[in-house]
Short mmCIF file of C-alpha atoms in Angstrom, two decimals:
data_model
loop_
_atom_site.label_atom_id
_atom_site.label_comp_id
_atom_site.label_asym_id
_atom_site.label_seq_id
_atom_site.Cartn_x
_atom_site.Cartn_y
_atom_site.Cartn_z
CA UNK A 1 -59.01 22.88 85.72
CA UNK A 2 -57.07 25.69 83.96
CA UNK A 3 -53.89 24.59 85.04
CA UNK A 4 -50.83 26.76 84.04
CA UNK A 5 -51.07 30.07 82.52
CA UNK A 6 -47.98 31.61 82.93
CA UNK A 7 -46.43 33.23 79.82
CA UNK A 8 -43.47 30.34 79.62
CA UNK A 9 -42.88 29.54 76.09
CA UNK A 10 -45.48 26.99 74.32
CA UNK A 11 -43.74 24.43 71.89
CA UNK A 12 -44.44 23.61 68.28
CA UNK A 13 -47.51 20.57 68.61
CA UNK A 14 -48.05 20.79 72.14
CA UNK A 15 -51.74 20.01 72.35
CA UNK A 16 -53.82 22.80 74.60
CA UNK A 17 -57.03 24.20 74.90
CA UNK A 18 -58.74 27.11 76.23
CA UNK A 19 -58.09 28.24 79.64
CA UNK A 20 -61.91 28.82 80.35
CA UNK A 21 -62.99 25.78 77.48
CA UNK A 22 -61.25 22.64 77.98
CA UNK A 23 -63.53 20.99 75.00
CA UNK A 24 -61.80 23.98 72.55
CA UNK A 25 -58.49 21.80 71.83
CA UNK A 26 -55.72 22.78 69.43
CA UNK A 27 -52.24 22.12 68.08
CA UNK A 28 -49.93 24.87 68.73
CA UNK A 29 -48.68 25.30 64.99
CA UNK A 30 -46.82 29.11 65.83
CA UNK A 31 -45.08 30.75 68.48
CA UNK A 32 -43.97 34.74 67.34
CA UNK A 33 -44.85 37.95 67.10
CA UNK A 34 -47.87 38.88 64.28
CA UNK A 35 -47.05 41.46 62.16
CA UNK A 36 -48.87 44.81 63.56
CA UNK A 37 -49.45 43.50 67.10
CA UNK A 38 -47.18 43.84 70.02
CA UNK A 39 -45.59 40.78 71.90
CA UNK A 40 -45.27 36.79 71.30
CA UNK A 41 -48.29 34.90 69.61
CA UNK A 42 -49.59 31.56 69.87
CA UNK A 43 -50.89 30.36 67.01
CA UNK A 44 -53.32 27.66 67.60
CA UNK A 45 -55.24 25.06 64.70
CA UNK A 46 -57.89 23.62 66.72
CA UNK A 47 -59.75 20.54 66.45
CA UNK A 48 -63.42 21.79 65.47
CA UNK A 49 -63.86 23.93 62.38
CA UNK A 50 -65.13 27.11 63.17
CA UNK A 51 -63.52 27.76 66.56
CA UNK A 52 -60.99 29.87 65.23
CA UNK A 53 -61.00 32.93 62.43
CA UNK A 54 -58.18 31.69 59.62
CA UNK A 55 -56.63 29.56 57.85
CA UNK A 56 -52.97 30.29 59.58
CA UNK A 57 -52.91 32.90 57.33
CA UNK A 58 -53.60 36.34 58.59
CA UNK A 59 -53.81 39.58 57.15
CA UNK A 60 -52.13 38.30 53.91
CA UNK A 61 -49.00 36.95 55.93
CA UNK A 62 -48.97 32.94 56.27
CA UNK A 63 -47.43 31.54 59.41
CA UNK A 64 -48.81 28.27 59.36
CA UNK A 65 -51.34 25.70 57.60
CA UNK A 66 -54.35 25.45 59.20
CA UNK A 67 -56.81 22.29 58.29
CA UNK A 68 -59.49 24.77 57.44
CA UNK A 69 -60.47 28.35 56.80
CA UNK A 70 -61.76 28.65 60.00
CA UNK A 71 -59.81 26.55 62.43
CA UNK A 72 -56.78 28.73 63.39
CA UNK A 73 -56.25 31.86 65.35
CA UNK A 74 -53.70 34.02 66.72
CA UNK A 75 -54.29 33.66 71.72
CA UNK A 76 -51.79 34.88 73.87
CA UNK A 77 -50.34 32.71 76.23
CA UNK A 78 -52.39 33.66 79.05
CA UNK A 79 -55.30 32.31 77.38
CA UNK A 80 -54.59 29.06 76.66
CA UNK A 81 -53.93 25.90 79.13
CA UNK A 82 -51.30 23.28 79.04
CA UNK A 83 -53.35 20.61 80.79
CA UNK A 84 -54.09 19.41 83.94
CA UNK A 85 -51.98 15.95 85.59
CA UNK A 86 -54.42 12.07 85.72
CA UNK A 87 -54.64 12.42 89.24
CA UNK A 88 -55.07 16.30 89.41
CA UNK A 89 -58.42 15.66 86.69
CA UNK A 90 -59.44 12.86 89.50
CA UNK A 91 -59.47 15.04 92.53
CA UNK A 92 -61.17 17.51 90.60
CA UNK A 93 -63.89 15.04 89.06
CA UNK A 94 -64.63 13.11 92.67
CA UNK A 95 -63.26 15.33 95.10
CA UNK A 96 -64.67 18.57 94.91
CA UNK A 97 -67.54 19.19 96.64
CA UNK A 98 -70.27 20.97 95.15
CA UNK A 99 -70.62 24.50 96.11
CA UNK A 100 -73.58 26.42 97.71
CA UNK A 101 -74.36 28.17 94.19
CA UNK A 102 -74.06 25.36 92.36
CA UNK A 103 -77.12 23.63 94.45
CA UNK A 104 -78.81 26.46 94.45
CA UNK A 105 -79.12 26.05 90.41
CA UNK A 106 -80.51 22.34 91.55
CA UNK A 107 -84.47 23.06 91.12
CA UNK A 108 -87.50 22.19 89.29
CA UNK A 109 -90.18 24.92 88.68
CA UNK A 110 -93.71 23.68 90.11
CA UNK A 111 -97.33 24.52 88.53
CA UNK A 112 -96.92 27.65 89.76
CA UNK A 113 -93.50 28.18 87.88
CA UNK A 114 -91.52 28.64 91.30
CA UNK A 115 -88.47 26.74 91.99
CA UNK A 116 -88.66 23.90 94.24
CA UNK A 117 -85.19 22.54 95.62
CA UNK A 118 -84.03 18.97 94.31
CA UNK A 119 -82.14 17.49 97.27
CA UNK A 120 -80.26 14.04 96.06
CA UNK A 121 -81.34 10.64 97.78
CA UNK A 122 -78.14 9.40 99.31
CA UNK A 123 -75.83 12.05 97.66
CA UNK A 124 -73.97 12.09 101.13
CA UNK A 125 -73.02 8.36 100.61
CA UNK A 126 -72.18 8.33 97.08
CA UNK A 127 -70.03 11.35 97.03
CA UNK A 128 -67.97 9.91 100.15
CA UNK A 129 -67.76 6.41 98.45
CA UNK A 130 -66.74 8.02 95.06
CA UNK A 131 -64.20 10.47 96.94
CA UNK A 132 -61.68 7.56 98.27
CA UNK A 133 -60.07 6.88 95.02
CA UNK A 134 -59.15 3.14 96.25
CA UNK A 135 -62.43 2.14 95.66
CA UNK A 136 -63.15 3.54 92.19
CA UNK A 137 -63.49 0.88 89.77
CA UNK A 138 -64.48 3.14 87.07
CA UNK A 139 -63.18 6.94 86.43
CA UNK A 140 -64.90 9.01 83.41
CA UNK A 141 -62.86 12.12 82.74
CA UNK A 142 -63.80 13.45 79.55
CA UNK A 143 -62.81 17.29 78.60
CA UNK A 144 -61.10 17.47 81.54
CA UNK A 145 -57.65 18.90 79.74
CA UNK A 146 -55.13 15.76 81.04
CA UNK A 147 -52.62 16.56 79.33
CA UNK A 148 -49.68 14.60 81.88
CA UNK A 149 -50.86 10.89 83.03
CA UNK A 150 -48.47 11.31 85.99
CA UNK A 151 -47.16 8.31 85.85
CA UNK A 152 -45.69 7.34 88.69
CA UNK A 153 -44.52 3.66 90.63
CA UNK A 154 -47.43 4.45 93.65
CA UNK A 155 -49.84 5.10 91.04
CA UNK A 156 -51.00 1.49 91.46
CA UNK A 157 -51.32 2.12 95.48
CA UNK A 158 -53.70 5.09 94.21
CA UNK A 159 -56.08 3.74 91.96
CA UNK A 160 -55.50 -0.27 92.97
CA UNK A 161 -59.11 -1.24 91.89
CA UNK A 162 -59.69 0.87 88.43
CA UNK A 163 -60.78 -1.24 85.88
CA UNK A 164 -62.32 1.68 83.26
CA UNK A 165 -60.73 4.52 82.37
CA UNK A 166 -62.13 7.15 80.42
CA UNK A 167 -60.09 9.67 78.87
CA UNK A 168 -62.32 11.34 76.03
CA UNK A 169 -61.24 14.75 74.45
CA UNK A 170 -58.08 15.21 76.25
CA UNK A 171 -54.70 16.56 75.27
CA UNK A 172 -52.63 13.47 75.75
CA UNK A 173 -50.77 11.86 72.49
CA UNK A 174 -47.59 9.73 74.25
CA UNK A 175 -47.92 6.31 73.66
CA UNK A 176 -44.86 5.66 75.74
CA UNK A 177 -46.96 6.67 78.58
CA UNK A 178 -50.07 5.16 77.66
CA UNK A 179 -47.57 2.12 78.29
CA UNK A 180 -46.27 3.55 81.36
CA UNK A 181 -50.18 3.83 82.41
CA UNK A 182 -51.19 0.35 82.10
CA UNK A 183 -48.62 -1.34 83.42
CA UNK A 184 -48.93 0.61 86.62
CA UNK A 185 -52.93 0.03 86.19
CA UNK A 186 -52.69 -3.76 86.73
CA UNK A 187 -56.59 -3.83 86.80
CA UNK A 188 -57.14 -1.67 84.34
CA UNK A 189 -59.35 -3.40 81.58
CA UNK A 190 -61.05 -0.69 79.38
CA UNK A 191 -59.55 2.12 77.85
CA UNK A 192 -60.77 5.02 75.88
CA UNK A 193 -58.99 7.64 74.46
CA UNK A 194 -60.93 8.55 71.68
CA UNK A 195 -60.87 13.03 70.67
CA UNK A 196 -57.15 12.42 71.25
CA UNK A 197 -54.72 13.74 69.07
CA UNK A 198 -52.36 10.55 69.26
CA UNK A 199 -48.78 10.28 68.12
CA UNK A 200 -47.91 8.41 64.89
CA UNK A 201 -44.50 7.55 66.86
CA UNK A 202 -45.81 4.02 68.33
CA UNK A 203 -42.57 3.15 70.34
CA UNK A 204 -41.67 1.36 73.68
CA UNK A 205 -44.96 0.38 74.54
CA UNK A 206 -44.48 -3.20 76.68
CA UNK A 207 -47.58 -5.67 76.41
CA UNK A 208 -51.13 -4.66 77.49
CA UNK A 209 -51.93 -8.20 78.68
CA UNK A 210 -54.83 -7.04 80.96
CA UNK A 211 -56.00 -4.49 77.94
CA UNK A 212 -59.73 -6.28 76.60
CA UNK A 213 -61.71 -3.10 75.44
CA UNK A 214 -59.47 0.10 73.63
CA UNK A 215 -61.43 3.05 71.91
CA UNK A 216 -59.15 4.85 69.76
CA UNK A 217 -61.94 6.75 68.19
CA UNK A 218 -61.17 9.78 66.16
CA UNK A 219 -57.38 9.73 67.37
CA UNK A 220 -56.23 10.94 63.55
CA UNK A 221 -54.68 6.84 63.52
CA UNK A 222 -53.76 5.34 61.27
CA UNK A 223 -54.05 1.29 60.20
CA UNK A 224 -50.43 0.89 58.90
CA UNK A 225 -48.98 3.35 60.98
CA UNK A 226 -50.33 3.42 64.19
CA UNK A 227 -52.21 0.36 64.73
CA UNK A 228 -50.04 -2.30 62.80
CA UNK A 229 -47.87 -1.26 65.92
CA UNK A 230 -49.78 -1.32 68.66
CA UNK A 231 -50.83 -5.27 67.96
CA UNK A 232 -47.90 -6.90 69.25
CA UNK A 233 -48.73 -4.91 72.25
CA UNK A 234 -52.41 -6.18 72.80
CA UNK A 235 -52.55 -9.90 73.41
CA UNK A 236 -55.43 -9.83 74.72
CA UNK A 237 -57.59 -7.27 72.89
CA UNK A 238 -61.27 -8.18 72.68
CA UNK A 239 -62.80 -4.86 71.11
CA UNK A 240 -61.08 -1.89 69.05
CA UNK A 241 -62.94 1.00 68.20
CA UNK A 242 -61.56 3.08 65.63
CA UNK A 243 -64.61 5.29 64.84
CA UNK A 244 -63.54 8.38 62.26
CA UNK A 245 -59.85 7.61 61.43
CA UNK A 246 -60.35 8.18 57.68
CA UNK A 247 -58.87 4.45 57.54
CA UNK A 248 -58.77 4.06 53.65
CA UNK A 249 -56.74 0.86 53.90
CA UNK A 250 -55.73 -2.28 56.32
CA UNK A 251 -52.48 -3.95 56.32
CA UNK A 252 -53.85 -8.08 56.37
CA UNK A 253 -53.96 -9.63 59.68
CA UNK A 254 -53.04 -13.11 57.75
CA UNK A 255 -48.83 -11.77 57.21
CA UNK A 256 -47.78 -10.94 60.73
CA UNK A 257 -46.20 -14.04 63.06
CA UNK A 258 -47.55 -13.01 66.21
CA UNK A 259 -50.87 -13.90 67.48
CA UNK A 260 -52.08 -10.26 68.20
CA UNK A 261 -55.90 -10.03 67.24
CA UNK A 262 -56.19 -13.68 67.88
CA UNK A 263 -58.76 -13.15 70.26
CA UNK A 264 -60.27 -9.90 69.06
CA UNK A 265 -64.59 -10.50 69.29
CA UNK A 266 -65.01 -7.01 68.12
CA UNK A 267 -63.88 -4.16 65.44
CA UNK A 268 -65.72 -1.13 64.98
CA UNK A 269 -64.56 0.36 61.61
CA UNK A 270 -67.41 2.88 61.22
CA UNK A 271 -67.38 6.47 59.70
CA UNK A 272 -63.83 5.55 57.90
CA UNK A 273 -63.05 6.17 54.02
CA UNK A 274 -62.95 1.75 53.50
CA UNK A 275 -63.99 1.92 49.62
CA UNK A 276 -62.25 -2.13 47.90
CA UNK A 277 -63.80 -4.16 49.85
CA UNK A 278 -60.31 -6.42 49.42
CA UNK A 279 -59.63 -4.52 51.93
CA UNK A 280 -61.88 -5.62 54.34
CA UNK A 281 -60.88 -9.08 53.35
CA UNK A 282 -58.08 -8.54 54.76
CA UNK A 283 -59.33 -9.25 58.59
CA UNK A 284 -61.39 -12.71 57.57
CA UNK A 285 -58.46 -14.99 58.75
CA UNK A 286 -59.00 -12.94 62.35
CA UNK A 287 -60.78 -16.33 64.24
CA UNK A 288 -62.68 -15.46 66.90
CA UNK A 289 -63.98 -11.84 65.08
CA UNK A 290 -68.21 -11.99 65.60
CA UNK A 291 -68.67 -8.40 64.93
CA UNK A 292 -67.39 -5.94 62.46
CA UNK A 293 -69.07 -2.49 62.39
CA UNK A 294 -68.37 -0.41 58.96
CA UNK A 295 -71.52 1.90 58.70
CA UNK A 296 -70.32 4.45 56.92
CA UNK A 297 -68.01 3.70 54.87
CA UNK A 298 -67.73 3.78 50.98
CA UNK A 299 -67.90 0.20 49.95
CA UNK A 300 -69.72 0.07 46.70
CA UNK A 301 -69.64 -3.90 46.19
CA UNK A 302 -68.79 -6.76 48.98
CA UNK A 303 -66.91 -9.08 46.22
CA UNK A 304 -64.85 -6.75 43.27
CA UNK A 305 -65.29 -7.65 40.17
CA UNK A 306 -62.46 -9.77 39.76
CA UNK A 307 -62.99 -11.58 43.12
CA UNK A 308 -64.94 -14.51 43.81
CA UNK A 309 -66.56 -15.56 46.97
CA UNK A 310 -65.07 -18.87 46.49
CA UNK A 311 -62.06 -17.69 46.11
CA UNK A 312 -61.77 -17.20 49.85
CA UNK A 313 -61.68 -19.69 51.94
CA UNK A 314 -63.16 -19.92 54.99
CA UNK A 315 -63.61 -16.15 55.52
CA UNK A 316 -64.41 -14.62 58.69
CA UNK A 317 -65.26 -17.98 60.53
CA UNK A 318 -66.61 -16.81 63.32
CA UNK A 319 -68.35 -13.32 61.76
CA UNK A 320 -71.64 -13.02 63.48
CA UNK A 321 -72.61 -9.39 62.96
CA UNK A 322 -71.51 -7.28 60.18
CA UNK A 323 -73.14 -3.38 59.74
CA UNK A 324 -72.79 -2.32 56.18
CA UNK A 325 -75.42 0.80 56.87
CA UNK A 326 -74.93 4.07 54.67
CA UNK A 327 -72.44 2.63 52.43
CA UNK A 328 -73.02 2.95 48.40
CA UNK A 329 -74.19 -0.86 48.11
CA UNK A 330 -76.47 -1.20 45.13
CA UNK A 331 -76.61 -4.57 43.48
CA UNK A 332 -77.94 -8.40 44.43
CA UNK A 333 -74.50 -10.28 43.93
CA UNK A 334 -73.21 -8.47 46.37
CA UNK A 335 -76.34 -9.55 48.75
CA UNK A 336 -75.76 -12.93 47.91
CA UNK A 337 -72.14 -12.61 48.24
CA UNK A 338 -73.09 -12.53 52.13
CA UNK A 339 -74.01 -16.01 52.64
CA UNK A 340 -70.31 -16.78 52.58
CA UNK A 341 -69.86 -16.66 55.67
CA UNK A 342 -71.18 -19.59 57.42
CA UNK A 343 -72.38 -17.86 61.00
CA UNK A 344 -73.54 -14.19 60.01
CA UNK A 345 -76.76 -13.62 61.27
CA UNK A 346 -77.25 -10.32 62.32
CA UNK A 347 -76.82 -7.68 59.04
CA UNK A 348 -77.50 -3.75 58.64
CA UNK A 349 -78.00 -2.99 54.83
CA UNK A 350 -80.06 0.23 55.43
CA UNK A 351 -79.44 3.63 53.92
CA UNK A 352 -77.64 1.67 50.90
CA UNK A 353 -78.76 2.34 47.26
CA UNK A 354 -79.89 -1.70 47.46
CA UNK A 355 -82.52 -0.36 50.50
CA UNK A 356 -83.56 2.62 48.21
CA UNK A 357 -86.90 1.77 46.98
CA UNK A 358 -86.29 5.18 45.32
CA UNK A 359 -83.38 4.39 43.27
CA UNK A 360 -84.20 0.70 42.27
CA UNK A 361 -83.55 -0.99 45.74
CA UNK A 362 -85.69 -3.78 46.51
CA UNK A 363 -87.88 -4.28 49.45
CA UNK A 364 -87.18 -6.01 52.66
CA UNK A 365 -88.80 -9.47 51.66
CA UNK A 366 -86.20 -10.15 49.26
CA UNK A 367 -83.12 -9.16 51.00
CA UNK A 368 -84.89 -12.03 53.79
CA UNK A 369 -85.50 -14.64 51.47
CA UNK A 370 -82.07 -14.46 49.63
CA UNK A 371 -80.11 -14.12 52.93
CA UNK A 372 -79.49 -18.09 53.95
CA UNK A 373 -79.11 -17.41 57.33
CA UNK A 374 -80.19 -13.58 58.63
CA UNK A 375 -81.81 -13.40 61.54
CA UNK A 376 -81.47 -10.21 62.58
CA UNK A 377 -82.23 -7.53 59.45
CA UNK A 378 -81.41 -3.67 59.29
CA UNK A 379 -82.17 -3.75 63.20
CA UNK A 380 -85.25 -6.20 63.33
CA UNK A 381 -85.87 -9.43 63.97
CA UNK A 382 -86.87 -12.38 61.27
CA UNK A 383 -88.95 -14.45 62.86
CA UNK A 384 -90.14 -17.84 61.80
CA UNK A 385 -92.81 -16.52 59.40
CA UNK A 386 -91.32 -13.38 58.57
CA UNK A 387 -88.83 -15.64 56.67
CA UNK A 388 -90.98 -18.22 55.34
CA UNK A 389 -93.70 -15.88 53.64
CA UNK A 390 -90.85 -13.91 52.29
CA UNK A 391 -89.20 -16.91 50.27
CA UNK A 392 -92.69 -18.04 49.38
CA UNK A 393 -93.15 -14.52 48.31
CA UNK A 394 -89.85 -14.12 46.79
CA UNK A 395 -90.02 -17.01 44.78
CA UNK A 396 -93.73 -16.25 43.55
CA UNK A 397 -92.02 -12.75 42.19
CA UNK A 398 -89.29 -15.05 40.48
CA UNK A 399 -91.93 -17.24 38.01
CA UNK A 400 -94.10 -14.60 37.89
CA UNK A 401 -91.22 -12.37 36.24
CA UNK A 402 -88.92 -15.11 34.58
CA UNK A 403 -91.73 -17.85 33.31
CA UNK A 404 -89.78 -20.70 32.38
CA UNK A 405 -86.60 -18.25 31.72
CA UNK A 406 -84.46 -20.96 33.48
CA UNK A 407 -81.26 -19.75 32.43
CA UNK A 408 -81.88 -16.50 33.53
CA UNK A 409 -83.42 -17.61 36.55
CA UNK A 410 -80.10 -19.63 37.66
CA UNK A 411 -78.01 -16.25 37.25
CA UNK A 412 -79.86 -14.15 38.65
CA UNK A 413 -81.49 -15.83 41.41
CA UNK A 414 -79.14 -18.49 42.84
CA UNK A 415 -81.24 -19.40 45.65
CA UNK A 416 -84.49 -19.81 43.47
CA UNK A 417 -84.44 -23.65 43.53
CA UNK A 418 -83.57 -24.10 46.25
CA UNK A 419 -86.15 -22.53 48.21
CA UNK A 420 -88.96 -23.89 45.53
CA UNK A 421 -87.97 -27.25 46.45
CA UNK A 422 -88.44 -26.36 50.33
CA UNK A 423 -91.67 -24.85 50.09
CA UNK A 424 -93.13 -26.92 47.78
CA UNK A 425 -93.67 -24.99 44.70
CA UNK A 426 -94.35 -26.21 41.67
CA UNK A 427 -94.82 -23.12 38.25
CA UNK A 428 -97.41 -21.96 39.96
CA UNK A 429 -97.86 -18.58 37.83
CA UNK A 430 -97.58 -21.39 34.60
CA UNK A 431 -100.50 -23.77 35.90
CA UNK A 432 -102.56 -20.73 37.15
CA UNK A 433 -102.39 -19.02 33.29
CA UNK A 434 -102.79 -22.09 31.67
CA UNK A 435 -105.84 -23.00 33.69
CA UNK A 436 -106.89 -19.50 34.23
CA UNK A 437 -110.64 -19.52 32.49
CA UNK A 438 -111.66 -22.56 34.76
CA UNK A 439 -109.71 -22.10 37.74
CA UNK A 440 -108.99 -18.51 38.34
CA UNK A 441 -109.86 -19.12 41.92
CA UNK A 442 -106.94 -20.63 42.41
CA UNK A 443 -105.37 -17.38 41.85
CA UNK A 444 -107.21 -15.00 44.11
CA UNK A 445 -105.39 -13.26 47.11
CA UNK A 446 -106.65 -11.88 50.29
CA UNK A 447 -105.38 -8.19 51.21
CA UNK A 448 -106.65 -6.12 54.21
CA UNK A 449 -106.79 -2.30 53.15
CA UNK A 450 -106.52 0.53 56.05
CA UNK A 451 -107.40 4.05 55.38
CA UNK A 452 -103.87 6.02 57.04
CA UNK A 453 -105.04 9.98 55.37
CA UNK A 454 -104.99 12.75 57.52
CA UNK A 455 -108.26 14.17 55.41
CA UNK A 456 -109.85 10.15 55.02
CA UNK A 457 -112.30 10.60 58.17
CA UNK A 458 -112.12 6.89 60.57
CA UNK A 459 -112.74 4.29 58.47
CA UNK A 460 -112.88 0.51 59.01
CA UNK A 461 -109.95 -1.96 57.43
CA UNK A 462 -111.78 -3.97 54.56
CA UNK A 463 -110.44 -7.81 52.77
CA UNK A 464 -110.70 -8.28 49.65
CA UNK A 465 -109.65 -11.09 47.37
CA UNK A 466 -108.51 -9.67 44.26
CA UNK A 467 -106.56 -12.35 40.99
CA UNK A 468 -102.75 -11.41 41.67
CA UNK A 469 -101.61 -12.50 38.51
CA UNK A 470 -103.77 -10.22 36.44
CA UNK A 471 -104.41 -7.34 38.74
CA UNK A 472 -102.13 -3.83 38.58
CA UNK A 473 -101.74 -1.33 41.06
CA UNK A 474 -103.49 0.98 39.36
CA UNK A 475 -106.65 -1.19 38.85
CA UNK A 476 -105.90 -1.69 42.99
CA UNK A 477 -106.33 2.23 43.59
CA UNK A 478 -109.34 2.74 41.65
CA UNK A 479 -111.13 -0.19 43.80
CA UNK A 480 -109.68 2.00 46.99
CA UNK A 481 -111.78 5.07 45.59
CA UNK A 482 -114.65 3.07 45.12
CA UNK A 483 -114.97 1.03 48.50
CA UNK A 484 -113.51 4.08 50.42
CA UNK A 485 -115.79 6.65 48.12
CA UNK A 486 -112.29 8.33 47.94
CA UNK A 487 -112.88 9.75 44.47
CA UNK A 488 -111.90 13.60 45.21
CA UNK A 489 -108.09 11.94 46.80
CA UNK A 490 -104.96 11.34 44.88
CA UNK A 491 -103.83 7.96 46.81
CA UNK A 492 -100.61 6.28 47.98
CA UNK A 493 -100.56 2.83 49.04
CA UNK A 494 -97.79 1.37 51.25
CA UNK A 495 -97.47 -2.20 52.10
CA UNK A 496 -96.93 -2.63 55.14
CA UNK A 497 -94.64 -5.71 56.30
CA UNK A 498 -94.05 -7.53 59.43
CA UNK A 499 -90.64 -6.86 60.85
CA UNK A 500 -89.79 -4.16 59.06
CA UNK A 501 -89.66 -0.29 61.17
CA UNK A 502 -91.52 1.36 57.63
CA UNK A 503 -93.70 0.65 55.50
CA UNK A 504 -92.96 0.18 51.70
CA UNK A 505 -93.80 2.53 48.62
CA UNK A 506 -95.75 0.78 46.02
CA UNK A 507 -95.80 3.30 43.48
CA UNK A 508 -95.02 1.67 40.09
CA UNK A 509 -98.92 1.66 39.06
CA UNK A 510 -98.08 -0.97 35.54
CA UNK A 511 -97.46 -3.70 37.79
CA UNK A 512 -98.86 -6.71 39.01
CA UNK A 513 -99.76 -7.51 42.49
CA UNK A 514 -97.23 -10.23 42.49
CA UNK A 515 -94.41 -8.55 40.87
CA UNK A 516 -95.07 -5.33 43.40
CA UNK A 517 -94.49 -7.72 46.37
CA UNK A 518 -98.02 -7.84 47.65
CA UNK A 519 -98.70 -11.19 48.76
CA UNK A 520 -101.75 -13.35 50.36
CA UNK A 521 -103.03 -12.38 53.87
CA UNK A 522 -101.08 -8.13 53.96
CA UNK A 523 -101.95 -5.53 55.06
CA UNK A 524 -101.86 -2.34 52.52
CA UNK A 525 -101.94 1.39 54.07
CA UNK A 526 -103.99 3.58 52.00
CA UNK A 527 -102.66 7.20 52.39
CA UNK A 528 -103.02 10.63 50.16
CA UNK A 529 -100.01 12.64 48.29
CA UNK A 530 -98.73 14.66 50.06
#
């Protein structure tokens, strides 16, 4: 596995790994002498910060530019490996039998702390099947130091049934060799090249007509330099994963005459640097795109100030799932803009300011109500009952907060009139206020209170009816103190909502119950301040 370790010279730009650790991978940046030391040294810029000791400047002398202060080091050639071939890695992974020492390490501890050896049931049969390379349908070769794919005309006969190949974390960089590999493995449909530093030169690629899934996470690719050049060679591609590549701009997919990416159903752009929604819109013409993953980018708005959803004709016609978690989205107009996409039903907005109540975000029910077609929100299913209750609560909250301010409601709450008509809700708050002395019971809501504080002891839940339009949260806390005899404990209330993985804190003591999102039939958790 260690590959060659002779003193033959290394080349600048060559990918190598530490002789005894194939997971410690880097790029040769310097070959020559080091002041104060004898012999030839190899300057390596390691992929992981902390694997080195300096930044390419050593004892005040500059040798090369390292990526960071602790990514570079000088190594003797015999301490580095140039890697092995694909066939060598396959033999090492699937045709090497375990040693006695390795088998001795397979044990569990008994109740008396004694070793009990483990024997794998059917292990010999499994090993025998895996050792026959011609029967392999999938091969996983992560971090084995593969530097050469050793493509030859007989590769197809060695691996005739191989459909999935995982080459994560190896020393591969040459696209031409990747193209030849795919040509010689006609059954190959899924290829994972994550954590390989792929070349910026994408040339001489044949038509890779059988590749359906291509994973290029953390490979240093840019969209304009590499992905755009790969497109014409991947006419049947259905999934493309590009996580962690610092992509900030995208080439418009509509300006190309070829039909590449027309079969693309899933595009994973998580953990990149996209900050402008205008870049995302360049993907809006992909006819089959159903899943778009944009978690951990830098998006702050779904549409920029100079754009309008109405200006985009048929955006993302097939999009069903859009993941926008851990961005910087904080405005409700961006939430409303998602309603433009005709088939969007699965949305992730967690870890954005808009979902963080501590940063002036809104509770789950507001998002459920404003999103017309949502069926899954933040990974939780939105059932019909939750959808209906959320929309009714939302309408009542708006009526309570914007009593008869029709123009303001129309501007800030575009679904209000639609929802009010859908659920047959007239201006309940106004009519209740006009008849409050005679009809206060009509404004009562039923609330179930549950004690969950660690020092409160076991107390049965209590259900009470309160006037929603006049009771404030501070008064509700006082009621809890009396009902549960908790006068010596400082309370904090949480709204427990169906479908939401976490309860919503209710911290504004001056707000009315309706404004705080408390509704008829809801459950409040009574906790204590930490």
